[in-house]
Protein backbone atom coordinates (compact mmCIF):
# COMPACT_ATOMS: atom_id res chain seq x y z
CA UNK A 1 -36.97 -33.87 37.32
CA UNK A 2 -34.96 -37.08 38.26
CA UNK A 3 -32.33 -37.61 35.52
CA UNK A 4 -32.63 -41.67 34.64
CA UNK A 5 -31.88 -44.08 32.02
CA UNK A 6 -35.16 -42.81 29.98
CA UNK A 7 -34.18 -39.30 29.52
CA UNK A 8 -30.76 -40.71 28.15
CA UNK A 9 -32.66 -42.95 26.08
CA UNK A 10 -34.48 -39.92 24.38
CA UNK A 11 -31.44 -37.82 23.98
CA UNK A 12 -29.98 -40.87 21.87
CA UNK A 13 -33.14 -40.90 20.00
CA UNK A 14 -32.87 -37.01 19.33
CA UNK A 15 -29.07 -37.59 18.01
CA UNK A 16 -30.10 -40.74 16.06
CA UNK A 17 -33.49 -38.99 14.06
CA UNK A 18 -31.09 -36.41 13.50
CA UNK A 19 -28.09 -38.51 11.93
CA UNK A 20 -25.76 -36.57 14.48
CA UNK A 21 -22.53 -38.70 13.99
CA UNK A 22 -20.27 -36.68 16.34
CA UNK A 23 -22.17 -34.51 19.19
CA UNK A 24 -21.20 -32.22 21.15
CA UNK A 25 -22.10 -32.49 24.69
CA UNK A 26 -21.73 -29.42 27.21
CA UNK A 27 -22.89 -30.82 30.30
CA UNK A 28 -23.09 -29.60 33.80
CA UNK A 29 -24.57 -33.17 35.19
CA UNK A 30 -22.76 -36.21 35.89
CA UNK A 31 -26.00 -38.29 35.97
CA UNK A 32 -25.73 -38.62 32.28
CA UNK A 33 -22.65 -40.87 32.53
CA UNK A 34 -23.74 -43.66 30.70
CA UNK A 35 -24.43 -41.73 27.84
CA UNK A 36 -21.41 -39.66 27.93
CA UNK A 37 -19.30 -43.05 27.96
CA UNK A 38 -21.59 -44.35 25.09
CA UNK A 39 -20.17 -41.26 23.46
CA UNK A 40 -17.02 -41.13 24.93
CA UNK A 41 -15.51 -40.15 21.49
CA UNK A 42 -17.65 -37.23 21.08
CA UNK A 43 -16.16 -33.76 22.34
CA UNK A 44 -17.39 -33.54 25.81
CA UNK A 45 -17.28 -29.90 27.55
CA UNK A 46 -17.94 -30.09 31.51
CA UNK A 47 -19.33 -26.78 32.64
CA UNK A 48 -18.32 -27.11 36.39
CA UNK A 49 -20.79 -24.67 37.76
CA UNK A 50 -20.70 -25.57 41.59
CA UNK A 51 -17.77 -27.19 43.07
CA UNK A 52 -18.97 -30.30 43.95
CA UNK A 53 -15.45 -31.40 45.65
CA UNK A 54 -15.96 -29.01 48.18
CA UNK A 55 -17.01 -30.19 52.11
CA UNK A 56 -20.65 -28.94 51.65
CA UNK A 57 -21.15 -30.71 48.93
CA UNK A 58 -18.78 -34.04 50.09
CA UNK A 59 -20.73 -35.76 52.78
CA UNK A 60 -23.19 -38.47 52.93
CA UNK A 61 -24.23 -41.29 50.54
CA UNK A 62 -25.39 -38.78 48.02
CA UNK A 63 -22.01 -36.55 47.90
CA UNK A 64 -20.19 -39.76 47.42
CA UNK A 65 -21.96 -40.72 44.71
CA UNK A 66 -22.33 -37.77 43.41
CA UNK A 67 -18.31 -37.38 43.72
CA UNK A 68 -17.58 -40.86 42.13
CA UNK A 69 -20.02 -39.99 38.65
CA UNK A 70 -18.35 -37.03 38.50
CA UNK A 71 -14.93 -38.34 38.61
CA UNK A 72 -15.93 -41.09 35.54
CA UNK A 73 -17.46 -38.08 33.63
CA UNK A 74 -14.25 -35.81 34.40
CA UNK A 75 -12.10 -38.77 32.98
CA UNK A 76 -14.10 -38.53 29.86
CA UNK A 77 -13.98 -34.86 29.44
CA UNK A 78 -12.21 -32.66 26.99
CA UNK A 79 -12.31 -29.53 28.01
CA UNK A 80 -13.55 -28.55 31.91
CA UNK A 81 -15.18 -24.76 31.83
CA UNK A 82 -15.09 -23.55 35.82
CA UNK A 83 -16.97 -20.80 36.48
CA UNK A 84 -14.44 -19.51 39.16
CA UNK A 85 -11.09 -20.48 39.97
CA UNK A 86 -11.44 -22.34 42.81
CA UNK A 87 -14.11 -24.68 41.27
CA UNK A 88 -10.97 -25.46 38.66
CA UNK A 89 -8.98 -26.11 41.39
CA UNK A 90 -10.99 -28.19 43.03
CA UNK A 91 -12.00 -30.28 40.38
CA UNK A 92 -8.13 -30.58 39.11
CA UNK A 93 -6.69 -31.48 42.23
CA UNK A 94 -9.70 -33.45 44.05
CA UNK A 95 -11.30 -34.64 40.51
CA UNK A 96 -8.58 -35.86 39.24
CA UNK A 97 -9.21 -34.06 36.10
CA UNK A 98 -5.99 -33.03 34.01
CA UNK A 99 -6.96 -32.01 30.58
CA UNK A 100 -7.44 -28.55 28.78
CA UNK A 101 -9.33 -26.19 31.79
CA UNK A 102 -10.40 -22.29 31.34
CA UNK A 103 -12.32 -20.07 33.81
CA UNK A 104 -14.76 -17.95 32.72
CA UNK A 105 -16.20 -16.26 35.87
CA UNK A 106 -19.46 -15.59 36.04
CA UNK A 107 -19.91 -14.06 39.59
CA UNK A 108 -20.97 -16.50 41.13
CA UNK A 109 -18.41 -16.79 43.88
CA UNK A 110 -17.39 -14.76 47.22
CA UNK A 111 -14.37 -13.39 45.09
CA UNK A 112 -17.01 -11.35 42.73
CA UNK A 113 -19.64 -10.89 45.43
CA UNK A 114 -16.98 -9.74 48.05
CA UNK A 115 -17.85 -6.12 49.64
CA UNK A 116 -15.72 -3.33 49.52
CA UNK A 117 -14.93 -1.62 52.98
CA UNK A 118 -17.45 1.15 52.23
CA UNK A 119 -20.33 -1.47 51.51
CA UNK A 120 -19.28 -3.97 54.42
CA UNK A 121 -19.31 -0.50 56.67
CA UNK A 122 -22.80 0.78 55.59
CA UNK A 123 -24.07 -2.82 56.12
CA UNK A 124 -22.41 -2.94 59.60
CA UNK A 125 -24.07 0.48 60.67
CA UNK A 126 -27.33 -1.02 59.83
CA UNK A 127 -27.08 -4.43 61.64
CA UNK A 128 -31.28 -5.14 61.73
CA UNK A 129 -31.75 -4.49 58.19
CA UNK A 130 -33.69 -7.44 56.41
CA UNK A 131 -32.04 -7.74 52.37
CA UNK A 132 -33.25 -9.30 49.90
CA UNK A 133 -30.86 -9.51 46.98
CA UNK A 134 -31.87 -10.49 43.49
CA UNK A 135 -28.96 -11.20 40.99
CA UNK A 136 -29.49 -11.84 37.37
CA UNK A 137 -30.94 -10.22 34.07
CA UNK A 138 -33.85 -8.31 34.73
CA UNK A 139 -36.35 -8.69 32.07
CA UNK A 140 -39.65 -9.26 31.09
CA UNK A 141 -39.44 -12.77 32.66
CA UNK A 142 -39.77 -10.88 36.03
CA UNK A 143 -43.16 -9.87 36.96
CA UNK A 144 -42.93 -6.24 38.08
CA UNK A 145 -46.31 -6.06 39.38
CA UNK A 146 -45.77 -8.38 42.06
CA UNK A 147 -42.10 -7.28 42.89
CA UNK A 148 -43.40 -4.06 43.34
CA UNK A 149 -46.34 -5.31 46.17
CA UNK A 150 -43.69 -7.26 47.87
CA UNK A 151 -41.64 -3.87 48.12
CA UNK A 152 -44.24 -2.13 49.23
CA UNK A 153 -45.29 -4.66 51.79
CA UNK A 154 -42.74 -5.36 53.49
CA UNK A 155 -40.99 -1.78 54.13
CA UNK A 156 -38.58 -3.05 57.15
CA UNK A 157 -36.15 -4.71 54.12
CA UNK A 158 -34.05 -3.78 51.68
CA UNK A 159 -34.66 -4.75 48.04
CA UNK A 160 -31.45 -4.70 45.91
CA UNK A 161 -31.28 -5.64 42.48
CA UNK A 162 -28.14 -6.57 40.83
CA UNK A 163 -27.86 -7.33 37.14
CA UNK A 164 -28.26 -5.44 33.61
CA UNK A 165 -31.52 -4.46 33.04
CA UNK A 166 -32.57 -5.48 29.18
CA UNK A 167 -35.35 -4.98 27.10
CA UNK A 168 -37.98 -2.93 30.15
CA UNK A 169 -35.83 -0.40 31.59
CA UNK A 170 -38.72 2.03 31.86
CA UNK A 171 -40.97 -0.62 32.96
CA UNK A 172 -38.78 -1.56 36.02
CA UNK A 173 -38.09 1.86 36.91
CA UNK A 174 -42.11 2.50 36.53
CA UNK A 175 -42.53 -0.17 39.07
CA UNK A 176 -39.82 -0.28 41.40
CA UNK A 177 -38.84 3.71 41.52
């Protein structure tokens, strides 16, 4: 959904029914700027989970803007969370941002995700193989039935599934042995 002066009106109407004197706000979205400001006193958390000052993110009309909220939200911001380290560089050196930072990784970037020379070998010696990757919990959220037809129907890829397997580890295996 498009994040606009409405939905900021309704989270002030949440904190006001509530008599919430001094919030909290973890945010990961710079489009709630006017809010944040209107609470600039508040502690404010940024959870900088892409790294917006990057070049793919920092070209046209919409990475400028997106670049110059970010910056006003960064200079209200008491503690930056980066979910690798070169997000929190980024966002120190390029956003300007100089208060209390921490990185708690998350796996998200090439760093985690990197192959050791055995994997990057076996996936070399197989050069035509289609993979699919799925990373993240694996749950009941996931509907087995229907990863397990797409497995079955298309045979010429590689299915890999990468996360900790909670609350259905004999369903998955059922399904996707």
């Amino acid at each position: 959904s498009k994040f606009d002066i409405q939905q900021q009106r309704s989270i002030q109407m949440l904190i006001d029914d509530h008599k919430i004197v001094n919030p909290l706000f973890w945010v990961y979205n710079s489009d709630f700027w006017e809010l944040l400001y209107e609470h600039r006193r508040s502690t404010i958390v940024y959870h900088a989970t892409e790294d917006y000052f990057s070049k793919a993110f920092n070209h046209g009309v919409r990475g400028y803007e997106i670049s110059v909220k970010l910056r006003f939200v960064l200079s209200l911001t008491d503690l930056l969370v980066s979910v690798s380290d070169g997000v929190e560089n980024n966002f120190q050196a390029k956003g300007n941002f100089s208060n209390q930072s921490v990185m708690v990784g998350n796996g998200c970037d090439y760093s985690f995700w990197q192959l050791t020379p055995d994997e990057l070998n076996w996936v070399r010696n197989k050069p035509n193989t289609k993979i699919a990757l799925y990373q993240g919990g694996i749950g009941r959220k996931l509907d087995f039935e229907l990863l397990n037809h797409l497995v079955r129907s298309l045979d010429d890829w590689l299915f890999l599934f990468a996360g900790t397997i909670c609350d259905c580890q004999e369903e998955f295996k059922t399904h996707l042995d």
